[in-house]
mmCIF file of C-alpha atoms in Angstrom:
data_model
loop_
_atom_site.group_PDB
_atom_site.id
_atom_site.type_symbol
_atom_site.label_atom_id
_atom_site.label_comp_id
_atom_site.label_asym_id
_atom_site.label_seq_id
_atom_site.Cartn_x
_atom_site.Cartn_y
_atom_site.Cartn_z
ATOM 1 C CA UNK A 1 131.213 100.055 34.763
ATOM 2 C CA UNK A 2 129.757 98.526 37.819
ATOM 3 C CA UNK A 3 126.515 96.802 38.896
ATOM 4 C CA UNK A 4 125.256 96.568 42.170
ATOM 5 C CA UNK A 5 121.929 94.770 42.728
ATOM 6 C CA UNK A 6 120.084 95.197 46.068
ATOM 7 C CA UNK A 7 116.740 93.009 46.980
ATOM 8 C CA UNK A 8 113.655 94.572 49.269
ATOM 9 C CA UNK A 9 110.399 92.338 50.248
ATOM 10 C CA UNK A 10 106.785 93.589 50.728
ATOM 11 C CA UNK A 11 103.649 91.943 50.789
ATOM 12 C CA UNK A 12 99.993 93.225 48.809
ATOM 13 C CA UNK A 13 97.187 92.053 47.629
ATOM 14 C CA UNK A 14 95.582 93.729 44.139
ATOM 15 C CA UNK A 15 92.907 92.941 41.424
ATOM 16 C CA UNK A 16 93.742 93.190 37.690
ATOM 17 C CA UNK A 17 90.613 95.111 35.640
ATOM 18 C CA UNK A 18 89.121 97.921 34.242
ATOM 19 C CA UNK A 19 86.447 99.605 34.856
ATOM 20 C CA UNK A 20 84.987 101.030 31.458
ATOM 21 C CA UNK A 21 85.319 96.505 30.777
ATOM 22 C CA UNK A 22 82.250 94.545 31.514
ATOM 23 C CA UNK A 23 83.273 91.958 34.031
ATOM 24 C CA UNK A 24 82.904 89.266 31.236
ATOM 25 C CA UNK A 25 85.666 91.297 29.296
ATOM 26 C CA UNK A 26 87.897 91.923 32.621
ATOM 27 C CA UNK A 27 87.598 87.831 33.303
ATOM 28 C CA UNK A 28 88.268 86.869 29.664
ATOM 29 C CA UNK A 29 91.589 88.850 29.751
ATOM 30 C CA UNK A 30 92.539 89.006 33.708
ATOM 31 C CA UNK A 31 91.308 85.099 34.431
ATOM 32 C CA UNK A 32 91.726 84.606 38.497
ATOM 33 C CA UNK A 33 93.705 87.699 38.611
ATOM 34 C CA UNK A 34 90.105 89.513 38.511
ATOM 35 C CA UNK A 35 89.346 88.431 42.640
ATOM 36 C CA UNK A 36 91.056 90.073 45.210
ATOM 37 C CA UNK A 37 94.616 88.219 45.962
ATOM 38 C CA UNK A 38 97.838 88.392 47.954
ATOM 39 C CA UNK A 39 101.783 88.019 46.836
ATOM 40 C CA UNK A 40 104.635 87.917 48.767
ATOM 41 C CA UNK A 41 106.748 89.927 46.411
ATOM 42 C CA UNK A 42 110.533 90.338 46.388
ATOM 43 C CA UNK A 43 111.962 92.897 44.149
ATOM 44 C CA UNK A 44 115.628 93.019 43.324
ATOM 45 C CA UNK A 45 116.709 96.917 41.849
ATOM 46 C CA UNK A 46 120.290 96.964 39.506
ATOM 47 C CA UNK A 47 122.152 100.265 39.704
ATOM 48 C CA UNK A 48 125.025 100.634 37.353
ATOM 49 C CA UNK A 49 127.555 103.140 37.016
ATOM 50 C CA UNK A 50 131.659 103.519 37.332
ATOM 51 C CA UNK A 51 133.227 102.513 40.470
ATOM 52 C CA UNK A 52 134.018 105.429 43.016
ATOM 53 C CA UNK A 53 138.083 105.417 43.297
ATOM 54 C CA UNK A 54 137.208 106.447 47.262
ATOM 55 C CA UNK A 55 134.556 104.017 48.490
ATOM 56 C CA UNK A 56 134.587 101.498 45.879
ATOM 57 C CA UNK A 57 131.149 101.331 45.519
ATOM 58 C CA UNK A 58 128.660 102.216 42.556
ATOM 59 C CA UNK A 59 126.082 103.962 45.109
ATOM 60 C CA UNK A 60 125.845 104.714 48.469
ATOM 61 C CA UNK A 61 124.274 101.778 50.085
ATOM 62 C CA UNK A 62 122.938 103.709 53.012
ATOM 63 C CA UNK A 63 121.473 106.057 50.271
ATOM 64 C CA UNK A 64 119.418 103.654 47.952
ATOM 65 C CA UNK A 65 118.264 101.300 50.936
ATOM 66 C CA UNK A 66 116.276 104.652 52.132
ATOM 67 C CA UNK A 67 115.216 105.550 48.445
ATOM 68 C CA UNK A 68 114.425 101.384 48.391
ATOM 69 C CA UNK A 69 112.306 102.023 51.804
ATOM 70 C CA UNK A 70 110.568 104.995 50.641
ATOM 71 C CA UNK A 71 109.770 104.191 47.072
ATOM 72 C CA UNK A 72 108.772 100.506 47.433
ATOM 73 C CA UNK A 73 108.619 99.341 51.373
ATOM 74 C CA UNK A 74 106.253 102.014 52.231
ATOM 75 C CA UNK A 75 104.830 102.368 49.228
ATOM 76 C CA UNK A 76 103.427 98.795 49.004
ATOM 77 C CA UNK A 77 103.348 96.538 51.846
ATOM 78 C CA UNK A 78 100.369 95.629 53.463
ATOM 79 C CA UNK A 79 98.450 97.762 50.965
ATOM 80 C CA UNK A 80 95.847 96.756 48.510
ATOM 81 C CA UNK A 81 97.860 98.317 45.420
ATOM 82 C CA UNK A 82 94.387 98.789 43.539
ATOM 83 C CA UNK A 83 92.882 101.076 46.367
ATOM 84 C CA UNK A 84 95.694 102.386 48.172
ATOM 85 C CA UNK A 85 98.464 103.340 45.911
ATOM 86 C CA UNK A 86 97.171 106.379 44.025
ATOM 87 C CA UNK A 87 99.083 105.405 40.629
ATOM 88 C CA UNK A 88 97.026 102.110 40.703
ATOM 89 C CA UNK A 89 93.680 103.241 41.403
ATOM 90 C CA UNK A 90 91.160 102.521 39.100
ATOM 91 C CA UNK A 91 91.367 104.248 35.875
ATOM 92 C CA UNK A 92 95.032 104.187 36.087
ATOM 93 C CA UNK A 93 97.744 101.703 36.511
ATOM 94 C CA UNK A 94 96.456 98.189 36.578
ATOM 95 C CA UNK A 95 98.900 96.442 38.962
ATOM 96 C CA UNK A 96 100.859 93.684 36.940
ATOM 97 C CA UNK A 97 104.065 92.805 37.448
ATOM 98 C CA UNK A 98 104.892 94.631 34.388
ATOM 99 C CA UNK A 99 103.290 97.822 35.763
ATOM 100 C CA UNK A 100 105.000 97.599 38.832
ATOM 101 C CA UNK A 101 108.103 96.518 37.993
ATOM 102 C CA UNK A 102 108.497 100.162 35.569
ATOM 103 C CA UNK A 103 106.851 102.098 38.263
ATOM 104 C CA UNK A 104 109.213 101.345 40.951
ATOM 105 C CA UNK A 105 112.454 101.724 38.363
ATOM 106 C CA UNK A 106 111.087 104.818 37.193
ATOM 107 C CA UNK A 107 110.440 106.534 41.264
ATOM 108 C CA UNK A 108 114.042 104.842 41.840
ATOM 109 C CA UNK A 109 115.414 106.302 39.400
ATOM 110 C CA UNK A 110 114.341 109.777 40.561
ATOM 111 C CA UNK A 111 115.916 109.197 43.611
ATOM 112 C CA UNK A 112 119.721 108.411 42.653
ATOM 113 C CA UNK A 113 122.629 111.166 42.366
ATOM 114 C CA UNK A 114 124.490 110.570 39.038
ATOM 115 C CA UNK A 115 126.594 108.994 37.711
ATOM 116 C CA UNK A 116 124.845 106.087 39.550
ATOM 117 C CA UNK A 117 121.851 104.449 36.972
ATOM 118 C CA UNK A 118 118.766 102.011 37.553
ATOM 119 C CA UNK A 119 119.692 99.527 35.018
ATOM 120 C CA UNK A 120 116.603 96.481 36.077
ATOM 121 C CA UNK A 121 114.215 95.761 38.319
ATOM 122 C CA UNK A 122 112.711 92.631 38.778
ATOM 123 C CA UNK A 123 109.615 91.820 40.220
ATOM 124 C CA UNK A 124 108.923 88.344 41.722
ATOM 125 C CA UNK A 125 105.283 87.678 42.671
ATOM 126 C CA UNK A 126 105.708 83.573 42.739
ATOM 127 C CA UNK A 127 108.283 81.777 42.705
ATOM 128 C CA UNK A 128 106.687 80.598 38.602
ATOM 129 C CA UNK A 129 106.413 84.189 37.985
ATOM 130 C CA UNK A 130 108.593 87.390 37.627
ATOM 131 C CA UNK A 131 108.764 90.739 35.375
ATOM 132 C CA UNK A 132 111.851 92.623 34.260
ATOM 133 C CA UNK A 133 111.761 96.252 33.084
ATOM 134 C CA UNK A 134 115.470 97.564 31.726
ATOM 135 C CA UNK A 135 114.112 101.105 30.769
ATOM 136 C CA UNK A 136 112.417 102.811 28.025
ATOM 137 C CA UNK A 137 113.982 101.657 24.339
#
């Protein structure tokens, strides 16, 4: 078994809260994160799987930087994730680094041919700060 990890950039702004909260609620929980901010975010994706006898590689390269591009380049940058990505919009998703860091292993993970397998993604939105999601348990 192989790993290969591969890192992508984008930058967004977002608000934590919710809604069906009273603002008091949202600030007691969210703090700061309840105003409108900006991260530069880097993201580094882990696929795992055996080591093709042909190409020596885990996954086509060419392959996941275009599932990379799709699912998280054009997904995020220069979008306000609480507005403009539908899985984020009020109501739904609020956009932590938890949140996204599982929502962008799980539309990865859609996109890669067996036996290649999302094994992490990280999400850095500081360079104090980062979230990990490995899967479901």
């Amino acid at each position: 078994m192989c790993s290969l990890t591969r890192g992508v950039s984008f930058t967004s702004s977002d608000r934590y809260g919710r809604s069906d909260w009273s603002a008091a609620r949202n600030a007691r929980h969210f703090g700061a994160s309840t105003a409108g901010h900006s991260h530069d975010y880097a993201c580094d994706g882990t696929v795992s799987g055996p080591l093709d006898e042909v190409t020596g590689m885990v996954v086509d390269l060419g392959a996941l930087d275009r599932i990379l591009d799709r699912e998280v380049r054009s997904r995020f940058h220069g979008k306000d994730i609480t507005t403009q990505v539908p899985q984020f919009a009020d109501g739904k998703l609020i956009p932590t680094g938890e949140n996204i860091a599982r929502f962008i292993f799980d539309r990865v993970s859609t996109g890669l041919q067996e036996p290649a397998a999302v094994t992490s993604v990280i999400v850095r939105e500081a360079e104090t700060i980062s979230s990990e999601y490995t899967g479901p348990s």
